[in-house]
Structure formats: structure tokens, C-alpha cells
Amino acid sequence: IYYHPNKNVGGSGGFARGMIECRHQTPKATHVLLMDDDVIILPDSIFRTYVLLKNIKSEYKNSFIGGAMLLLEEKNIQHEDIGTINNMGMCTPLKPRWNHFWLRDNLLNERFYKGENMYQGWWYCCIPMNVIEENGLPLPLFIRTDDIEYSARCKADIITMNGICVWHMEFYGKYNGSIDIYQVDRNFLIAQATTGVYPECDFLKMRLKKFYRDNILKHEYGTAELSLRAFEDYMKGPRFIMQDKGESIIKENAKFNNDFKPLNEFEQMGVDVYSDPYWDGQRGKAKKWIYRITYNGHRFYPKKFLSKEPVIIPFDCGYTPSKMAMKKTFIAVNPATKQGCIKELNKEKFKELQKRYHKDMRYYSKNGEKIKNS
């Protein structure tokens, strides 16, 4: 066992360092096994991977061996075995959320699954060294989407097998804008410009623009600003990610994350803070058009006409327009942690962000192709 000290260069920098060391060690490794640092694993997973590689047929010698991610909170529940990207630019598991307590689910997990835009998460991913030598190292993205881009660049054929797995904390409840908006949106744009990853996905329109607008409507101005930061940093071109600034960017962007408090602190606001924040009602046509034209009361609409009664909304990317329509105050709730935060309408901040948004879009319309080519 060799231990190679490394400064904090994120997931992609850490995995790249591991690939480099494995390539230059004596004897040179035949495969590299990547795993997250916050997983639990049984040695049997590595043993099965080793036996599988010893006996693999020649036509599969360039295949990735993927490990399933099971939930640390419910150890029999499978979150993902292979991932895919849909046309909305969203990551989603290819296989259903199997319960491995049941023999039926365990057997169904071994069927052959094929989908569009497949990738293998790097919580457990074994890659042949010759594939790394042919396709190069991960992009220096620090964190998020590096595994997706690399699977696409290598045109990865992925082999999975029951018993090759890790346990990882559920992603639900861990959402924050500095990671799940800034890092993901910026890195998807970089990945598509470099690898041509998933050409049918319009990440700018379906992810960045959509989430920017949704967060404005939810009074999530800090998260909306992170979308603009992601776009602006992408437009700085390759020299930006060539700088060793990944850790400082994460720390700087953290100031835009919400400051959550226990839900019992909001119990006196006259609303059931323990109700389902993802539930949404129905809007009439008139209310729907007023909502759109006024950006949910941000323009043309006097503040005094907005309802002062607060409503419960999701803390993450969940979007409940009927419930939010023409309301002044929201309580963004995380049901997993039983925490929340207040979101108040701010017309001045809206104008500031919109001005910046339109400036960014004008710059991109003139320089988009040049940025992509660089």
C-alpha cells in the first residue's frame, strides 16, 4: 500500500493524482479503482471485482466495472447502479430503486439494462489503465460531473454485478446551491464544450436558465446569483479552470447558501411547517398569467397586494408555482433535517440580478462559439 499526500484539489484532482501514480508505479497497475472518501465498503466487493477482471472475456477488456450505491440510512435500498442524463440535463438512476431485502428485486437488478447517456458514478468505478492512457485524465473541475464527462469521453461500456457496491449517505437532504447549482451548471457547460457530451441536452436552457428563473420566483436570490456566477466563470474559458482555485471558489460561494434553523422556530407564523413542502395546488388561468408577467410580483405588481400569509416551499430544486403565486413570504423547508429558512420578496435584488442576467446573455450571444472553441 502506497500513501501519496495530496493537497485539496477536489474529487477530480484526487482521482487524477491516483491515476498518475498507478500508471507510474512498478509494476504499472492494470486497473484503477476510484471510490469516494465517505463510503462504507465490504472487502468482498473488491474481491469480486478482482475475480471478475481475472476471468473477463477479451471483448470486455476495456469495460468499466461499476459498483452500486446503496443507502447508508437504509442499507437494503439501492439508489443507483448506473446513471443516465435526461434531455432536461438531470442525472437519474437507470435502474429502479430496488429493495435488496427482496429476492425478486435482487434478481431483477442483474438483468441487462441499456439506456441513453449512461455514466458510472465514482463512488465505486474500476477503469482499465489502457483506457486512461488512451483518453487522458479527468477534467480539473474540482467537484461534480467529472465522472459523467469521463464516462462520455471514454464511451464507457459499464459492467455491474450484485455484491459489488458501497453504502453512501442519501443525496436528498444534502442539497446546497454552491455545489448543486454553481458546480453542476458550470461543469456541464464545460463538459459539453470539451467532450461534446450529450449533444441533445441544452444545459444552458434546460438547466441554468430554468433554475435561475425558478430561484428568482422562489425568492432564492443567493442561489439565482450562483447560476450567474457559474455562467460567468464558464465564459472565462479554459484559463479559469487551469488555476488552482477550486477550494477557494467553494468557500466563496458558500456565503450564498441558506442559513437554516430548526422548524420549531417557525411554528408561530401560522402555517404547518411540518406539512409536505412538495405538494402543490391548482392555479386559475388569470393567476397563472399574472404570475408569469409580473415574475411572481417582482415587477408591475404593488407589494401591498401580495398575500402576507407565508407558505411552505421545498428547500431544493422542487418548484411549486401554484402555492407560491402572489405570496410575499416563503418558508423553505428541508424535511430530512427538519430545518427551514425565511424567503422574502426583494424587488431591488430582482432588478439587480435581471440586469446582470441580460448583460451575461448579450455577451454570450456575441462570444459563445469563441468560448466553446477555446
Tab-separated table of C-alpha atoms in Angstrom:
chain	number	residue	atom	x	y	z
A	1	ILE	CA	0.000	0.000	0.000
A	2	TYR	CA	1.331	3.413	-1.016
A	3	TYR	CA	0.021	6.622	0.519
A	4	HIS	CA	0.521	9.738	-1.615
A	5	PRO	CA	-0.135	13.049	0.207
A	6	ASN	CA	-2.184	15.482	-1.889
A	7	LYS	CA	-3.483	18.985	-1.241
A	8	ASN	CA	-7.216	19.620	-1.561
A	9	VAL	CA	-7.735	19.652	-5.314
A	10	GLY	CA	-11.225	18.185	-5.103
A	11	GLY	CA	-12.545	14.879	-6.367
A	12	SER	CA	-11.289	15.246	-9.928
A	13	GLY	CA	-7.801	16.313	-8.777
A	14	GLY	CA	-7.589	13.480	-6.257
A	15	PHE	CA	-8.710	10.835	-8.746
A	16	ALA	CA	-6.343	12.234	-11.391
A	17	ARG	CA	-3.423	12.015	-8.953
A	18	GLY	CA	-4.327	8.390	-8.226
A	19	MET	CA	-4.396	7.578	-11.947
A	20	ILE	CA	-0.985	9.201	-12.436
A	21	GLU	CA	0.613	7.308	-9.529
A	22	CYS	CA	-0.878	3.964	-10.634
A	23	ARG	CA	0.455	4.489	-14.139
A	24	HIS	CA	3.994	5.190	-12.981
A	25	GLN	CA	4.277	2.642	-10.181
A	26	THR	CA	6.291	-0.571	-10.637
A	27	PRO	CA	4.730	-2.761	-11.807
A	28	LYS	CA	2.250	-0.499	-13.589
A	29	ALA	CA	-1.321	-1.157	-12.488
A	30	THR	CA	-3.693	-2.796	-14.971
A	31	HIS	CA	-6.760	-1.096	-13.467
A	32	VAL	CA	-7.570	1.868	-11.231
A	33	LEU	CA	-10.373	1.652	-8.655
A	34	LEU	CA	-11.960	5.000	-7.761
A	35	MET	CA	-14.076	5.402	-4.620
A	36	ASP	CA	-15.497	8.331	-2.648
A	37	ASP	CA	-13.897	9.006	0.706
A	38	ASP	CA	-17.215	8.960	2.612
A	39	VAL	CA	-18.451	5.466	1.727
A	40	ILE	CA	-18.601	2.182	3.631
A	41	ILE	CA	-17.420	-0.892	1.718
A	42	LEU	CA	-17.093	-4.596	2.428
A	43	PRO	CA	-13.851	-6.246	1.205
A	44	ASP	CA	-15.985	-8.736	-0.741
A	45	SER	CA	-16.761	-6.026	-3.325
A	46	ILE	CA	-13.062	-5.650	-4.157
A	47	PHE	CA	-12.582	-9.438	-4.161
A	48	ARG	CA	-15.454	-9.889	-6.643
A	49	THR	CA	-14.057	-7.131	-8.847
A	50	TYR	CA	-10.640	-8.820	-8.836
A	51	VAL	CA	-12.037	-12.250	-9.744
A	52	LEU	CA	-14.220	-10.716	-12.455
A	53	LEU	CA	-11.206	-8.962	-14.020
A	54	LYS	CA	-9.095	-12.141	-13.872
A	55	ASN	CA	-11.722	-14.058	-15.868
A	56	ILE	CA	-13.101	-11.329	-18.139
A	57	LYS	CA	-13.523	-12.053	-21.863
A	58	SER	CA	-11.281	-10.155	-24.267
A	59	GLU	CA	-14.178	-8.168	-25.793
A	60	TYR	CA	-14.829	-6.624	-22.359
A	61	LYS	CA	-11.229	-5.756	-21.512
A	62	ASN	CA	-11.942	-2.014	-21.878
A	63	SER	CA	-15.153	-2.076	-19.823
A	64	PHE	CA	-15.646	-0.141	-16.585
A	65	ILE	CA	-16.675	-2.194	-13.535
A	66	GLY	CA	-19.309	-0.194	-11.691
A	67	GLY	CA	-20.412	-0.579	-8.082
A	68	ALA	CA	-23.930	0.172	-6.922
A	69	MET	CA	-24.615	2.909	-4.390
A	70	LEU	CA	-26.802	1.669	-1.541
A	71	LEU	CA	-28.162	3.992	1.120
A	72	LEU	CA	-26.308	4.329	4.399
A	73	GLU	CA	-29.610	5.213	6.107
A	74	GLU	CA	-31.487	2.154	4.680
A	75	LYS	CA	-28.808	-0.343	3.793
A	76	ASN	CA	-31.062	-2.592	1.682
A	77	ILE	CA	-32.210	0.238	-0.647
A	78	GLN	CA	-30.319	0.852	-3.893
A	79	HIS	CA	-30.024	4.460	-5.036
A	80	GLU	CA	-28.120	3.932	-8.284
A	81	ASP	CA	-26.224	1.226	-10.156
A	82	ILE	CA	-25.757	3.075	-13.463
A	83	GLY	CA	-26.753	6.687	-14.092
A	84	THR	CA	-28.161	8.460	-17.144
A	85	ILE	CA	-28.677	12.083	-18.220
A	86	ASN	CA	-32.145	13.027	-19.483
A	87	ASN	CA	-32.946	15.763	-22.009
A	88	MET	CA	-33.525	18.198	-19.136
A	89	GLY	CA	-29.871	17.797	-18.150
A	90	MET	CA	-30.799	15.973	-14.948
A	91	CYS	CA	-28.930	12.954	-13.559
A	92	THR	CA	-31.171	9.978	-12.871
A	93	PRO	CA	-30.641	6.277	-11.995
A	94	LEU	CA	-31.080	3.870	-14.922
A	95	LYS	CA	-32.449	1.104	-12.681
A	96	PRO	CA	-35.416	1.368	-10.284
A	97	ARG	CA	-34.910	1.946	-6.569
A	98	TRP	CA	-34.609	-1.760	-5.757
A	99	ASN	CA	-35.053	-3.114	-2.235
A	100	HIS	CA	-32.414	-5.845	-1.886
A	101	PHE	CA	-34.228	-7.319	1.087
A	102	TRP	CA	-36.442	-8.994	-1.537
A	103	LEU	CA	-35.046	-11.794	-3.699
A	104	ARG	CA	-37.126	-10.593	-6.653
A	105	ASP	CA	-35.506	-7.135	-6.625
A	106	ASN	CA	-32.080	-8.700	-6.183
A	107	LEU	CA	-32.599	-10.849	-9.292
A	108	LEU	CA	-34.128	-8.038	-11.379
A	109	ASN	CA	-31.065	-5.921	-10.648
A	110	GLU	CA	-28.968	-8.451	-12.606
A	111	ARG	CA	-30.940	-8.042	-15.828
A	112	PHE	CA	-29.273	-6.300	-18.775
A	113	TYR	CA	-30.070	-2.580	-18.757
A	114	LYS	CA	-29.312	-0.238	-21.630
A	115	GLY	CA	-30.085	3.468	-21.717
A	116	GLU	CA	-29.031	6.678	-23.388
A	117	ASN	CA	-26.211	8.815	-21.979
A	118	MET	CA	-25.052	6.284	-19.389
A	119	TYR	CA	-22.320	7.004	-16.842
A	120	GLN	CA	-20.795	5.348	-13.792
A	121	GLY	CA	-20.549	7.271	-10.523
A	122	TRP	CA	-17.106	7.436	-8.967
A	123	TRP	CA	-18.264	6.246	-5.542
A	124	TYR	CA	-17.067	2.889	-6.997
A	125	CYS	CA	-15.658	2.699	-10.521
A	126	CYS	CA	-12.871	0.417	-11.776
A	127	ILE	CA	-11.240	1.680	-15.007
A	128	PRO	CA	-8.665	-0.157	-17.172
A	129	MET	CA	-5.326	1.647	-17.337
A	130	ASN	CA	-5.191	1.406	-21.135
A	131	VAL	CA	-8.480	3.351	-21.314
A	132	ILE	CA	-6.954	6.089	-19.144
A	133	GLU	CA	-3.822	6.197	-21.316
A	134	GLU	CA	-5.950	6.478	-24.447
A	135	ASN	CA	-8.448	9.082	-23.175
A	136	GLY	CA	-6.420	11.120	-20.699
A	137	LEU	CA	-7.139	12.351	-17.180
A	138	PRO	CA	-10.326	13.829	-15.677
A	139	LEU	CA	-11.057	17.498	-16.364
A	140	PRO	CA	-9.910	19.751	-13.471
A	141	LEU	CA	-13.474	20.539	-12.355
A	142	PHE	CA	-12.744	20.118	-8.608
A	143	ILE	CA	-16.108	18.501	-7.843
A	144	ARG	CA	-19.292	17.377	-9.701
A	145	THR	CA	-19.840	15.960	-13.218
A	146	ASP	CA	-16.218	14.778	-13.635
A	147	ASP	CA	-17.387	11.139	-13.652
A	148	ILE	CA	-20.199	11.919	-16.120
A	149	GLU	CA	-17.890	13.692	-18.561
A	150	TYR	CA	-15.246	10.966	-18.310
A	151	SER	CA	-17.746	8.151	-18.992
A	152	ALA	CA	-18.911	10.014	-22.101
A	153	ARG	CA	-15.383	10.785	-23.281
A	154	CYS	CA	-14.358	7.118	-22.920
A	155	LYS	CA	-17.667	5.890	-24.426
A	156	ALA	CA	-17.778	3.644	-21.385
A	157	ASP	CA	-19.241	0.170	-21.501
A	158	ILE	CA	-20.278	-0.496	-17.890
A	159	ILE	CA	-20.439	-3.886	-16.169
A	160	THR	CA	-22.305	-4.194	-12.867
A	161	MET	CA	-22.808	-7.156	-10.557
A	162	ASN	CA	-24.735	-7.811	-7.343
A	163	GLY	CA	-22.332	-7.757	-4.398
A	164	ILE	CA	-20.110	-5.029	-5.914
A	165	CYS	CA	-21.360	-1.981	-4.058
A	166	VAL	CA	-20.784	0.678	-1.417
A	167	TRP	CA	-23.017	2.400	1.134
A	168	HIS	CA	-23.253	6.173	0.815
A	169	MET	CA	-25.337	8.844	2.520
A	170	GLU	CA	-28.537	9.732	0.641
A	171	PHE	CA	-28.109	12.822	-1.596
A	172	TYR	CA	-31.573	14.018	-0.625
A	173	GLY	CA	-31.216	16.492	2.209
A	174	LYS	CA	-27.618	17.464	1.296
A	175	TYR	CA	-28.575	19.975	-1.416
A	176	ASN	CA	-26.914	23.382	-1.383
A	177	GLY	CA	-26.560	25.936	-4.145
A	178	SER	CA	-22.773	26.327	-4.062
A	179	ILE	CA	-22.401	22.656	-5.073
A	180	ASP	CA	-25.629	21.602	-6.790
A	181	ILE	CA	-26.161	24.800	-8.789
A	182	TYR	CA	-22.793	26.518	-9.303
A	183	GLN	CA	-20.548	23.460	-9.684
A	184	VAL	CA	-23.021	21.349	-11.680
A	185	ASP	CA	-24.193	24.074	-14.085
A	186	ARG	CA	-20.692	25.405	-14.749
A	187	ASN	CA	-19.183	21.957	-15.182
A	188	PHE	CA	-21.897	20.648	-17.509
A	189	LEU	CA	-21.263	23.618	-19.835
A	190	ILE	CA	-17.503	22.933	-19.724
A	191	ALA	CA	-18.033	19.195	-20.287
A	192	GLN	CA	-20.286	19.748	-23.288
A	193	ALA	CA	-17.844	22.230	-24.834
A	194	THR	CA	-14.882	19.848	-24.438
A	195	THR	CA	-16.304	16.345	-24.891
A	196	GLY	CA	-19.472	17.182	-26.820
A	197	VAL	CA	-21.168	15.262	-24.023
A	198	TYR	CA	-24.868	14.573	-24.703
A	199	PRO	CA	-25.396	16.945	-27.674
A	200	GLU	CA	-29.192	16.624	-27.412
A	201	CYS	CA	-29.127	18.282	-23.961
A	202	ASP	CA	-29.304	22.077	-23.908
A	203	PHE	CA	-27.694	22.599	-20.496
A	204	LEU	CA	-27.857	26.382	-20.805
A	205	LYS	CA	-31.594	26.490	-21.490
A	206	MET	CA	-32.861	23.439	-19.597
A	207	ARG	CA	-30.667	23.764	-16.506
A	208	LEU	CA	-29.014	27.126	-15.989
A	209	LYS	CA	-31.743	29.428	-17.334
A	210	LYS	CA	-34.529	27.323	-15.817
A	211	PHE	CA	-33.011	27.130	-12.347
A	212	TYR	CA	-32.122	30.834	-12.420
A	213	ARG	CA	-35.750	31.734	-13.169
A	214	ASP	CA	-37.190	29.216	-10.704
A	215	ASN	CA	-34.999	30.527	-7.900
A	216	ILE	CA	-35.955	34.144	-8.633
A	217	LEU	CA	-39.620	33.152	-8.387
A	218	LYS	CA	-38.877	31.361	-5.087
A	219	HIS	CA	-37.091	34.479	-3.709
A	220	GLU	CA	-33.891	32.411	-3.642
A	221	TYR	CA	-31.727	35.319	-4.781
A	222	GLY	CA	-28.463	33.869	-3.481
A	223	THR	CA	-28.972	30.635	-5.416
A	224	ALA	CA	-30.002	32.596	-8.531
A	225	GLU	CA	-26.763	34.561	-8.267
A	226	LEU	CA	-24.832	31.271	-8.135
A	227	SER	CA	-26.348	30.374	-11.533
A	228	LEU	CA	-24.984	33.625	-12.941
A	229	ARG	CA	-21.589	33.033	-11.338
A	230	ALA	CA	-21.478	29.565	-12.910
A	231	PHE	CA	-22.245	31.022	-16.336
A	232	GLU	CA	-19.770	33.886	-15.983
A	233	ASP	CA	-16.951	31.594	-14.850
A	234	TYR	CA	-17.652	29.239	-17.763
A	235	MET	CA	-17.356	32.200	-20.145
A	236	LYS	CA	-13.860	32.956	-18.788
A	237	GLY	CA	-12.675	29.962	-20.824
A	238	PRO	CA	-10.063	27.263	-20.103
A	239	ARG	CA	-7.615	29.537	-18.293
A	240	PHE	CA	-10.121	29.831	-15.454
A	241	ILE	CA	-10.191	26.118	-14.560
A	242	MET	CA	-6.423	25.854	-15.129
A	243	GLN	CA	-5.968	27.961	-11.980
A	244	ASP	CA	-5.812	26.162	-8.634
A	245	LYS	CA	-8.837	27.959	-7.197
A	246	GLY	CA	-11.302	25.099	-6.643
A	247	GLU	CA	-11.208	25.174	-2.840
A	248	SER	CA	-11.388	28.965	-2.586
A	249	ILE	CA	-14.349	29.060	-5.014
A	250	ILE	CA	-16.279	26.574	-2.870
A	251	LYS	CA	-15.592	28.679	0.255
A	252	GLU	CA	-16.534	31.927	-1.502
A	253	ASN	CA	-19.779	30.503	-2.897
A	254	ALA	CA	-20.786	29.038	0.470
A	255	LYS	CA	-21.871	32.514	1.593
A	256	PHE	CA	-24.820	32.248	-0.828
A	257	ASN	CA	-26.149	29.080	0.834
A	258	ASN	CA	-29.192	29.311	3.079
A	259	ASP	CA	-28.832	29.647	6.836
A	260	PHE	CA	-31.246	27.011	8.149
A	261	LYS	CA	-32.849	26.916	11.580
A	262	PRO	CA	-34.934	24.261	13.386
A	263	LEU	CA	-38.556	24.158	12.190
A	264	ASN	CA	-39.919	24.734	15.683
A	265	GLU	CA	-38.676	28.328	15.421
A	266	PHE	CA	-41.277	28.952	12.680
A	267	GLU	CA	-44.267	27.370	14.406
A	268	GLN	CA	-45.701	30.774	15.429
A	269	MET	CA	-46.017	32.001	11.832
A	270	GLY	CA	-49.483	30.498	11.361
A	271	VAL	CA	-48.585	27.726	8.936
A	272	ASP	CA	-47.947	23.986	9.363
A	273	VAL	CA	-44.181	23.863	8.842
A	274	TYR	CA	-44.257	20.045	9.045
A	275	SER	CA	-46.573	19.645	6.040
A	276	ASP	CA	-45.295	18.367	2.678
A	277	PRO	CA	-43.373	21.236	1.023
A	278	TYR	CA	-43.512	19.485	-2.374
A	279	TRP	CA	-47.306	19.426	-2.517
A	280	ASP	CA	-48.721	21.974	-4.952
A	281	GLY	CA	-52.275	23.130	-5.664
A	282	GLN	CA	-54.027	24.471	-8.755
A	283	ARG	CA	-53.859	27.933	-10.322
A	284	GLY	CA	-56.546	29.529	-12.439
A	285	LYS	CA	-55.589	30.918	-15.869
A	286	ALA	CA	-55.747	34.536	-14.706
A	287	LYS	CA	-53.467	33.925	-11.722
A	288	LYS	CA	-51.111	31.894	-13.910
A	289	TRP	CA	-50.629	34.773	-16.388
A	290	ILE	CA	-50.267	37.392	-13.649
A	291	TYR	CA	-47.621	35.143	-12.061
A	292	ARG	CA	-45.689	34.962	-15.334
A	293	ILE	CA	-45.981	38.584	-16.430
A	294	THR	CA	-45.076	40.006	-13.017
A	295	TYR	CA	-42.391	37.417	-12.221
A	296	ASN	CA	-44.486	36.476	-9.191
A	297	GLY	CA	-44.944	40.041	-8.039
A	298	HIS	CA	-41.406	41.276	-8.746
A	299	ARG	CA	-42.483	43.793	-11.414
A	300	PHE	CA	-45.591	45.898	-12.193
A	301	TYR	CA	-47.382	44.499	-9.130
A	302	PRO	CA	-47.684	46.603	-5.946
A	303	LYS	CA	-46.177	44.884	-2.935
A	304	LYS	CA	-49.195	45.748	-0.775
A	305	PHE	CA	-51.419	43.496	-2.925
A	306	LEU	CA	-49.296	40.399	-2.283
A	307	SER	CA	-50.584	37.908	0.275
A	308	LYS	CA	-48.678	38.200	3.554
A	309	GLU	CA	-49.612	34.693	4.695
A	310	PRO	CA	-46.440	32.540	4.426
A	311	VAL	CA	-46.372	29.235	2.539
A	312	ILE	CA	-44.121	26.170	2.789
A	313	ILE	CA	-41.909	25.502	-0.257
A	314	PRO	CA	-39.108	22.972	-0.984
A	315	PHE	CA	-35.568	23.930	0.046
A	316	ASP	CA	-34.012	22.337	-3.064
A	317	CYS	CA	-34.887	22.373	-6.787
A	318	GLY	CA	-38.509	21.486	-6.074
A	319	TYR	CA	-40.863	24.002	-7.710
A	320	THR	CA	-44.441	24.687	-6.535
A	321	PRO	CA	-45.758	27.654	-8.567
A	322	SER	CA	-49.437	27.366	-7.626
A	323	LYS	CA	-48.629	27.537	-3.924
A	324	MET	CA	-46.097	30.357	-4.385
A	325	ALA	CA	-48.223	32.570	-6.659
A	326	MET	CA	-48.506	36.178	-5.446
A	327	LYS	CA	-47.133	35.447	-1.974
A	328	LYS	CA	-44.699	37.745	-0.205
A	329	THR	CA	-43.117	35.280	2.237
A	330	PHE	CA	-41.955	31.662	1.861
A	331	ILE	CA	-40.523	29.196	4.359
A	332	ALA	CA	-38.078	26.910	2.519
A	333	VAL	CA	-38.196	23.557	4.336
A	334	ASN	CA	-35.812	20.595	4.374
A	335	PRO	CA	-37.993	17.676	5.583
A	336	ALA	CA	-34.965	15.387	6.051
A	337	THR	CA	-33.253	17.635	8.592
A	338	LYS	CA	-36.425	19.319	9.977
A	339	GLN	CA	-34.973	22.752	9.230
A	340	GLY	CA	-36.072	25.803	7.289
A	341	CYS	CA	-35.387	29.436	6.399
A	342	ILE	CA	-37.414	32.550	5.536
A	343	LYS	CA	-37.521	33.883	1.970
A	344	GLU	CA	-38.878	37.416	1.468
A	345	LEU	CA	-39.641	39.134	-1.848
A	346	ASN	CA	-36.984	41.735	-2.728
A	347	LYS	CA	-37.697	43.823	-5.825
A	348	GLU	CA	-34.364	45.675	-5.683
A	349	LYS	CA	-32.388	42.426	-5.691
A	350	PHE	CA	-34.544	41.161	-8.566
A	351	LYS	CA	-33.710	44.229	-10.695
A	352	GLU	CA	-30.000	43.887	-9.899
A	353	LEU	CA	-29.906	40.203	-10.887
A	354	GLN	CA	-32.007	40.697	-14.030
A	355	LYS	CA	-29.692	43.448	-15.238
A	356	ARG	CA	-26.710	41.154	-14.732
A	357	TYR	CA	-28.530	38.208	-16.372
A	358	HIS	CA	-29.317	40.147	-19.573
A	359	LYS	CA	-25.757	41.517	-19.724
A	360	ASP	CA	-24.378	37.952	-19.491
A	361	MET	CA	-26.723	36.702	-22.220
A	362	ARG	CA	-25.751	39.537	-24.577
A	363	TYR	CA	-22.071	38.749	-24.062
A	364	TYR	CA	-22.677	35.053	-24.700
A	365	SER	CA	-24.672	35.673	-27.883
A	366	LYS	CA	-21.627	37.505	-29.293
A	367	ASN	CA	-18.863	35.249	-27.903
A	368	GLY	CA	-20.467	31.850	-27.252
A	369	GLU	CA	-18.854	29.993	-30.162
A	370	LYS	CA	-15.439	31.503	-29.444
A	371	ILE	CA	-15.688	30.405	-25.796
A	372	LYS	CA	-16.797	26.903	-26.775
A	373	ASN	CA	-13.974	26.512	-29.305
A	374	SER	CA	-11.353	27.669	-26.792
